[in-house]
Coordinates of C-alpha atoms in Angstrom, one line a residue:
X584 CA 0.0 -0.1 0.0
X585 CA 1.5 3.3 -0.9
X586 CA 3.0 5.2 2.1
X587 CA 0.8 8.4 1.3
X588 CA -2.5 6.3 1.2
X589 CA -1.5 4.7 4.5
X590 CA -0.9 8.1 6.1
X591 CA -4.3 9.4 5.1
X592 CA -5.9 6.3 6.5
X593 CA -4.1 6.7 9.8
X594 CA -5.1 10.3 9.8
X595 CA -8.7 9.4 9.3
X596 CA -8.8 6.7 12.0
X597 CA -6.9 8.9 14.6
X598 CA -8.4 12.4 14.5
X599 CA -6.3 15.3 15.6
X600 CA -7.4 16.3 19.1
X601 CA -6.7 20.0 18.7
X602 CA -9.4 21.7 16.5
X603 CA -7.0 24.5 15.7
X604 CA -4.2 22.2 14.4
X605 CA -4.5 22.9 10.9
X606 CA -4.6 26.7 11.5
X607 CA -1.5 26.5 13.8
X608 CA 0.3 24.3 11.4
X609 CA 1.6 25.0 7.7
X610 CA -0.3 23.0 5.2
X611 CA 2.8 22.8 3.0
X612 CA 4.7 21.3 5.9
X613 CA 1.9 18.8 6.6
X614 CA 1.7 17.6 3.0
X615 CA 5.4 17.5 2.8
X616 CA 5.5 15.2 5.8
X617 CA 2.8 13.1 4.5
X618 CA 4.6 12.5 1.2
X619 CA 7.6 11.4 3.1
X620 CA 5.5 8.8 4.8
X621 CA 5.5 10.5 8.3
X622 CA 1.7 11.0 9.5
X623 CA 3.0 11.3 13.2
X624 CA 2.8 15.1 13.3
X625 CA -0.8 14.9 12.2
X626 CA -2.1 12.2 14.8
X627 CA 0.1 13.2 17.7
X628 CA -0.8 16.5 19.6
X629 CA 2.2 18.0 21.2
X630 CA 2.6 21.3 23.1
X631 CA 4.2 22.9 20.3
X632 CA 3.2 22.7 16.6
X633 CA 4.8 19.9 14.7
X634 CA 4.7 21.6 11.3
X635 CA 5.1 25.4 12.3
X636 CA 4.5 28.1 9.9
X637 CA 7.4 30.1 8.5
X638 CA 7.4 33.7 7.9
X639 CA 7.2 33.4 4.2
X640 CA 4.3 31.0 4.3
X641 CA 2.5 33.5 6.4
X642 CA 3.1 36.8 4.5
X643 CA 0.8 35.9 1.6
X644 CA -1.8 38.7 1.8
X645 CA -1.8 42.1 3.4
X646 CA -4.9 42.2 5.7
X647 CA -4.1 45.4 7.5
X648 CA -2.1 48.6 7.0
X649 CA -1.2 51.9 8.6
X650 CA 1.2 54.7 7.3
X651 CA 2.7 57.9 9.0
X652 CA 5.5 60.1 9.0
X653 CA 8.1 60.6 11.7
X654 CA 10.7 63.2 12.4
X655 CA 13.8 61.6 11.0
X656 CA 16.0 64.4 12.1
X657 CA 15.4 64.1 15.7
X658 CA 17.9 61.3 16.5
X659 CA 16.6 60.6 20.1
X660 CA 13.0 60.1 19.0
X661 CA 14.0 58.3 15.8
X662 CA 16.2 55.9 17.8
X663 CA 13.3 55.1 20.3
X664 CA 11.0 54.4 17.5
X665 CA 13.2 52.2 15.6
X666 CA 14.2 50.2 18.6
X667 CA 10.7 49.5 19.4
X668 CA 9.7 48.8 15.7
X669 CA 12.6 46.5 15.2
X670 CA 11.6 44.4 18.3
X671 CA 8.0 44.2 16.8
X672 CA 8.9 43.5 13.3
X673 CA 8.4 39.6 12.4
X674 CA 6.1 39.1 15.5
X675 CA 4.0 36.0 14.8
X676 CA 0.7 35.7 16.5
X677 CA -1.0 32.2 16.4
X678 CA -4.9 31.9 16.4
X679 CA -6.2 32.8 20.0
X680 CA -3.0 34.2 21.0
X681 CA -2.7 37.7 22.8
X682 CA 0.0 40.2 21.8
X683 CA 1.3 42.5 24.4
X684 CA 3.2 45.7 23.3
X685 CA 5.0 46.1 26.7
X686 CA 6.1 42.6 26.7
X687 CA 7.4 42.7 23.2
X688 CA 9.2 45.9 23.5
X689 CA 10.2 45.6 27.0
X690 CA 10.9 48.5 29.7
X691 CA 12.0 51.7 28.2
X692 CA 15.4 52.4 30.1
X693 CA 18.7 54.0 28.9
X694 CA 20.4 50.7 29.8
X695 CA 18.2 48.9 27.1
X696 CA 19.2 51.6 24.5
X697 CA 16.2 54.1 24.7
X698 CA 17.0 57.8 24.6
X699 CA 15.5 60.7 26.5
X700 CA 13.1 62.6 24.2
X701 CA 9.7 64.4 24.4
X702 CA 6.8 62.6 25.8
X703 CA 3.3 63.7 26.7
X704 CA 2.8 64.8 30.2
X705 CA -0.2 66.4 32.0
X706 CA 0.1 69.8 30.4
X707 CA 2.1 69.0 27.2
X708 CA 5.3 67.7 26.1
X709 CA 7.9 67.0 28.7
X710 CA 11.3 65.2 28.7
X711 CA 11.1 61.4 29.3
X712 CA 13.1 58.2 28.3
X713 CA 11.5 56.5 25.5
X714 CA 9.7 59.3 23.9
X715 CA 8.5 58.2 20.4
X716 CA 7.7 54.6 21.2
X717 CA 3.8 55.5 21.1
X718 CA 4.0 55.9 17.3
X719 CA 4.7 52.3 16.5
X720 CA 2.0 51.4 19.1
X721 CA -0.5 53.6 17.4
X722 CA 0.4 52.3 13.9
X723 CA 0.2 48.7 15.0
X724 CA -3.1 49.5 16.7
X725 CA -4.5 51.1 13.5
X726 CA -3.2 48.2 11.1
X727 CA -4.6 45.5 13.5
X728 CA -7.9 47.3 13.8
X729 CA -8.3 47.4 10.0
X730 CA -7.2 43.6 9.8
X731 CA -10.2 42.8 12.0
X732 CA -8.2 41.6 15.0
X733 CA -9.6 41.8 18.3
X734 CA -8.2 44.7 20.5
X735 CA -8.2 43.7 24.1
X736 CA -6.5 46.8 25.6
X737 CA -5.8 50.2 24.0
X738 CA -5.7 53.7 25.5
X739 CA -5.9 56.9 23.6
X740 CA -3.4 59.8 24.1
X741 CA -4.3 62.7 26.5
X742 CA -3.7 65.1 23.7
X743 CA -4.3 64.4 20.0
X744 CA -1.3 63.4 18.0
X745 CA -0.7 64.6 14.5
X746 CA 0.6 61.6 12.8
X747 CA -2.5 59.4 13.0
X748 CA -6.1 59.8 12.1
X749 CA -8.2 60.8 15.0
X750 CA -9.2 57.8 17.0
X751 CA -6.6 55.5 15.6
X752 CA -3.7 56.3 18.0
X753 CA -2.5 54.4 21.1
X754 CA -0.4 55.3 24.0
X755 CA 1.4 53.0 26.2
X756 CA 3.3 53.4 29.5
X757 CA 5.3 50.6 31.2
X758 CA 3.4 49.0 33.9
X759 CA 0.3 51.1 33.5
X760 CA -1.1 51.2 29.9
X761 CA -0.6 48.6 27.4
X762 CA -1.8 47.7 23.9
X763 CA -3.1 44.1 23.7
X764 CA -4.2 42.5 20.4
X765 CA -5.8 39.0 20.1
X766 CA -5.7 37.0 16.8
X767 CA -9.3 36.1 16.4
X768 CA -8.7 34.5 13.1
X769 CA -8.3 30.9 12.2
X770 CA -4.7 31.5 10.9
X771 CA -1.5 33.0 12.2
X772 CA -0.6 36.6 11.3
X773 CA 2.7 38.2 11.3
X774 CA 3.6 42.0 11.8
X775 CA 5.9 43.6 9.4
X776 CA 7.2 47.2 10.4
X777 CA 9.4 49.1 8.2
X778 CA 10.0 52.3 6.1
X779 CA 9.6 53.2 2.6
X780 CA 11.9 56.2 2.4
X781 CA 13.5 58.1 5.3
X782 CA 10.9 59.3 7.6
X783 CA 8.0 57.3 6.2
X784 CA 6.7 54.7 8.5
X785 CA 4.6 51.6 7.3
X786 CA 3.1 48.7 9.2
X787 CA 1.6 45.8 7.5
X788 CA -0.3 42.9 9.0
X789 CA 0.3 39.8 6.8
X790 CA -1.5 36.4 6.9
X791 CA -2.0 33.4 4.6
X792 CA -5.6 34.5 3.8
X793 CA -7.9 37.4 4.6
X794 CA -10.6 36.8 7.2
X795 CA -12.2 40.0 7.7
X796 CA -12.9 43.5 5.8
X797 CA -13.2 46.5 8.2
X798 CA -14.8 50.0 7.8
X799 CA -14.2 52.7 10.3
X800 CA -15.3 56.2 10.8
X801 CA -15.9 58.7 13.6
X802 CA -18.4 61.4 14.4
X803 CA -17.4 64.7 16.4
X804 CA -19.3 64.7 19.6
X805 CA -17.9 67.7 21.2
X806 CA -15.2 70.3 20.7
X807 CA -13.6 72.4 23.4
X808 CA -11.2 75.3 22.5
X809 CA -7.9 75.7 24.3
X810 CA -8.1 78.4 27.1
X811 CA -4.5 78.1 28.3
X812 CA -1.1 79.6 27.1
X813 CA 2.4 78.5 28.1
X814 CA 5.3 80.8 27.5
X815 CA 8.9 80.1 26.5
X816 CA 11.6 82.6 26.8
X817 CA 13.2 82.9 23.3
X818 CA 16.2 85.3 22.9
X819 CA 16.3 84.4 19.2
X820 CA 13.1 86.1 18.6
X821 CA 11.8 83.1 16.4
X822 CA 8.1 82.5 15.4
X823 CA 5.6 83.5 18.0
X824 CA 3.8 80.3 18.1
X825 CA 5.8 77.2 19.0
X826 CA 2.7 74.8 19.3
X827 CA -0.7 75.6 18.5
X828 CA -3.4 75.5 21.3
X829 CA -5.4 72.5 19.9
X830 CA -8.9 72.1 21.1
X831 CA -10.2 69.1 23.0
X832 CA -12.4 66.8 21.3
X833 CA -14.6 63.9 21.9
X834 CA -15.4 61.4 19.1
X835 CA -17.8 58.5 18.7
X836 CA -16.3 55.6 16.7
X837 CA -18.1 53.2 14.4
X838 CA -16.2 49.9 13.3
X839 CA -17.9 47.5 11.0
X840 CA -16.2 44.0 10.6
X841 CA -17.4 41.7 7.8
X842 CA -16.5 38.1 8.2
X843 CA -15.7 36.8 4.8
X844 CA -16.2 33.2 5.9
X845 CA -20.0 33.5 6.6
X846 CA -20.7 37.0 4.9
X847 CA -22.0 38.4 8.3
X848 CA -21.2 42.0 9.1
X849 CA -21.0 42.9 12.8
X850 CA -20.7 46.2 14.6
X851 CA -17.7 46.4 17.0
X852 CA -18.5 48.2 20.2
X853 CA -15.9 50.6 21.3
X854 CA -15.9 53.5 23.7
X855 CA -15.7 57.1 22.8
X856 CA -12.3 58.7 22.6
X857 CA -11.7 61.8 24.4
X858 CA -8.6 64.2 23.8
X859 CA -7.8 67.2 26.1
X860 CA -7.3 70.7 24.9
X861 CA -3.6 71.4 24.7
X862 CA -2.2 74.9 25.7
X863 CA -0.8 77.4 23.2
X864 CA 3.2 77.6 23.6
X865 CA 4.2 81.0 22.8
X866 CA 7.8 82.4 22.6
X867 CA 8.5 85.6 24.1
X868 CA 11.5 87.8 25.1
X869 CA 10.7 87.5 28.7
X870 CA 7.9 86.0 30.8
X871 CA 4.9 88.6 30.8
X872 CA 4.2 89.7 34.4
X873 CA 6.7 87.0 35.6
X874 CA 4.0 84.3 34.5
X875 CA 5.1 81.1 32.8
X876 CA 1.5 80.0 32.4
X877 CA -2.1 81.3 32.0
X878 CA -5.4 79.5 32.0
X879 CA -9.0 80.4 31.8
X880 CA -8.5 82.8 28.8
X881 CA -11.4 83.5 26.4
X882 CA -10.8 83.1 22.5
X883 CA -10.7 86.8 22.4
X884 CA -8.0 87.0 25.0
X885 CA -5.9 84.5 22.9
X886 CA -6.7 86.4 19.7
X887 CA -5.3 89.4 21.3
X888 CA -2.1 87.6 22.2
X889 CA -1.6 86.6 18.5
X890 CA -2.3 90.0 17.2
X891 CA 0.2 91.3 14.8
X892 CA 1.6 87.8 14.0
X893 CA 0.6 85.4 11.1
X894 CA -1.4 83.2 13.4
X895 CA -5.1 83.2 14.2
X896 CA -7.1 81.2 16.9
X897 CA -9.0 79.5 14.0
X898 CA -5.6 77.9 12.7
X899 CA -5.6 75.7 15.9
X900 CA -8.5 73.6 14.8
X901 CA -7.6 70.1 13.5
X902 CA -7.8 70.4 9.6
X903 CA -8.8 66.7 9.4
X904 CA -11.5 66.5 11.9
X905 CA -14.7 67.4 10.2
X906 CA -17.9 68.3 12.3
X907 CA -20.1 66.7 9.6
X908 CA -18.0 63.7 8.8
X909 CA -19.9 60.8 7.3
X910 CA -17.3 59.0 5.4
X911 CA -15.3 55.8 6.3
X912 CA -11.5 56.4 6.9
X913 CA -9.8 54.7 3.8
X914 CA -6.9 52.4 4.1
X915 CA -3.6 54.3 3.2
X916 CA -2.7 53.9 -0.4
X917 CA 0.8 53.4 -1.3
X918 CA 1.6 52.9 -5.1
X919 CA 3.0 49.6 -6.0
X920 CA 6.4 51.2 -7.1
X921 CA 7.0 52.8 -3.9
X922 CA 5.7 49.9 -2.0
X923 CA 8.5 47.8 -3.6
X924 CA 10.9 50.1 -1.7
X925 CA 9.6 48.9 1.6
X926 CA 12.4 47.7 4.0
X927 CA 11.7 46.3 7.4
X928 CA 13.2 47.7 10.2
X929 CA 14.9 44.3 11.3
X930 CA 16.8 44.6 7.9
X931 CA 18.0 48.1 8.2
X932 CA 21.8 48.7 9.1
X933 CA 22.5 49.9 12.5
X934 CA 22.8 53.6 12.8
X935 CA 25.6 55.6 14.4
X936 CA 24.7 58.2 17.0
X937 CA 25.7 61.7 15.7
X938 CA 28.2 64.0 17.6
X939 CA 25.4 66.6 17.8
X940 CA 21.8 66.7 17.1
X941 CA 19.7 69.4 15.6
X942 CA 16.4 70.6 17.1
X943 CA 14.5 70.7 13.8
X944 CA 15.4 70.2 10.2
X945 CA 16.1 73.3 8.3
X946 CA 13.2 75.1 6.9
X947 CA 10.7 73.2 9.0
X948 CA 8.0 75.3 10.9
X949 CA 7.5 74.0 14.3
X950 CA 4.0 75.4 15.1
X951 CA 2.2 72.3 16.0
X952 CA 3.8 70.0 13.4
X953 CA 6.6 68.3 15.1
X954 CA 5.9 65.6 17.8
X955 CA 9.2 65.1 19.7

């Protein structure tokens, strides 16, 4: 009797005890084992998969994507971002497994290579080790959400960040706030994190097949203008506005997930996201009245402070937040020629720390654009 036929008969007579066996194991590997007359991996359930998927088997279809820019000229922030992204790149998540961002990236300490950069504090940006690691978290959250994976834990930032669509950001804090993603599909998925060109960040969630199609949109529930100003002494007399005083907003999110297997579409329940107003940060020759911070200001008061400059209160509104938004947020489009230049962070050469770093790139306006 042919060995392959014997293997099939043994398989039928001794069914696999683990119902997820064929989603945890590579079909190509299983068939290869059968062809070699070795049915044992099919009929003996072990703690570890007998025919594990490899990265090439998994990365057949892109099921989720997110795209953003980062300030490549800021060495400290870029170093933190790329350390985190490199540790995340290539992560394989088996069916039913839960991914933890904090576990994957580890504690953000200088001993582990992380630099001091700007992080979001109670009233705005402050210095802290690991500044920038929330951008990979946000990107991974957005890509996983669009892939239809189940989000078990996610926290929005205190203030809106400019590098992500509203409602698609995620903040992490060691020991306090985590990003957790469960693979609710029947097949493993793999995370690819990399760049197209310098400063272009792309996250791709890959799988053997697509399970879900997802549509996401938001509605603006509330908008609260900023009523505070923080002063910075600037002897160089640069632009008056260092950061816009962004309004606080509350949004209601709608996520529809269509299961390709049964054709059913389900609404995913998610809580509203709330972002606080951020203070205007103004550059001045000296602190007016000796005060570094003022709050409880009206829009007219702030307009008076901006008088004579090129800035207005209205410019602080988020250009991409529409009060009457009814459209679904599209998946970021990357032309095929540009996608061909995608290089994963784990494949990039190690970078040397520069002797001195610059604050911002030449010709870059800093008013609310740079996230340090």
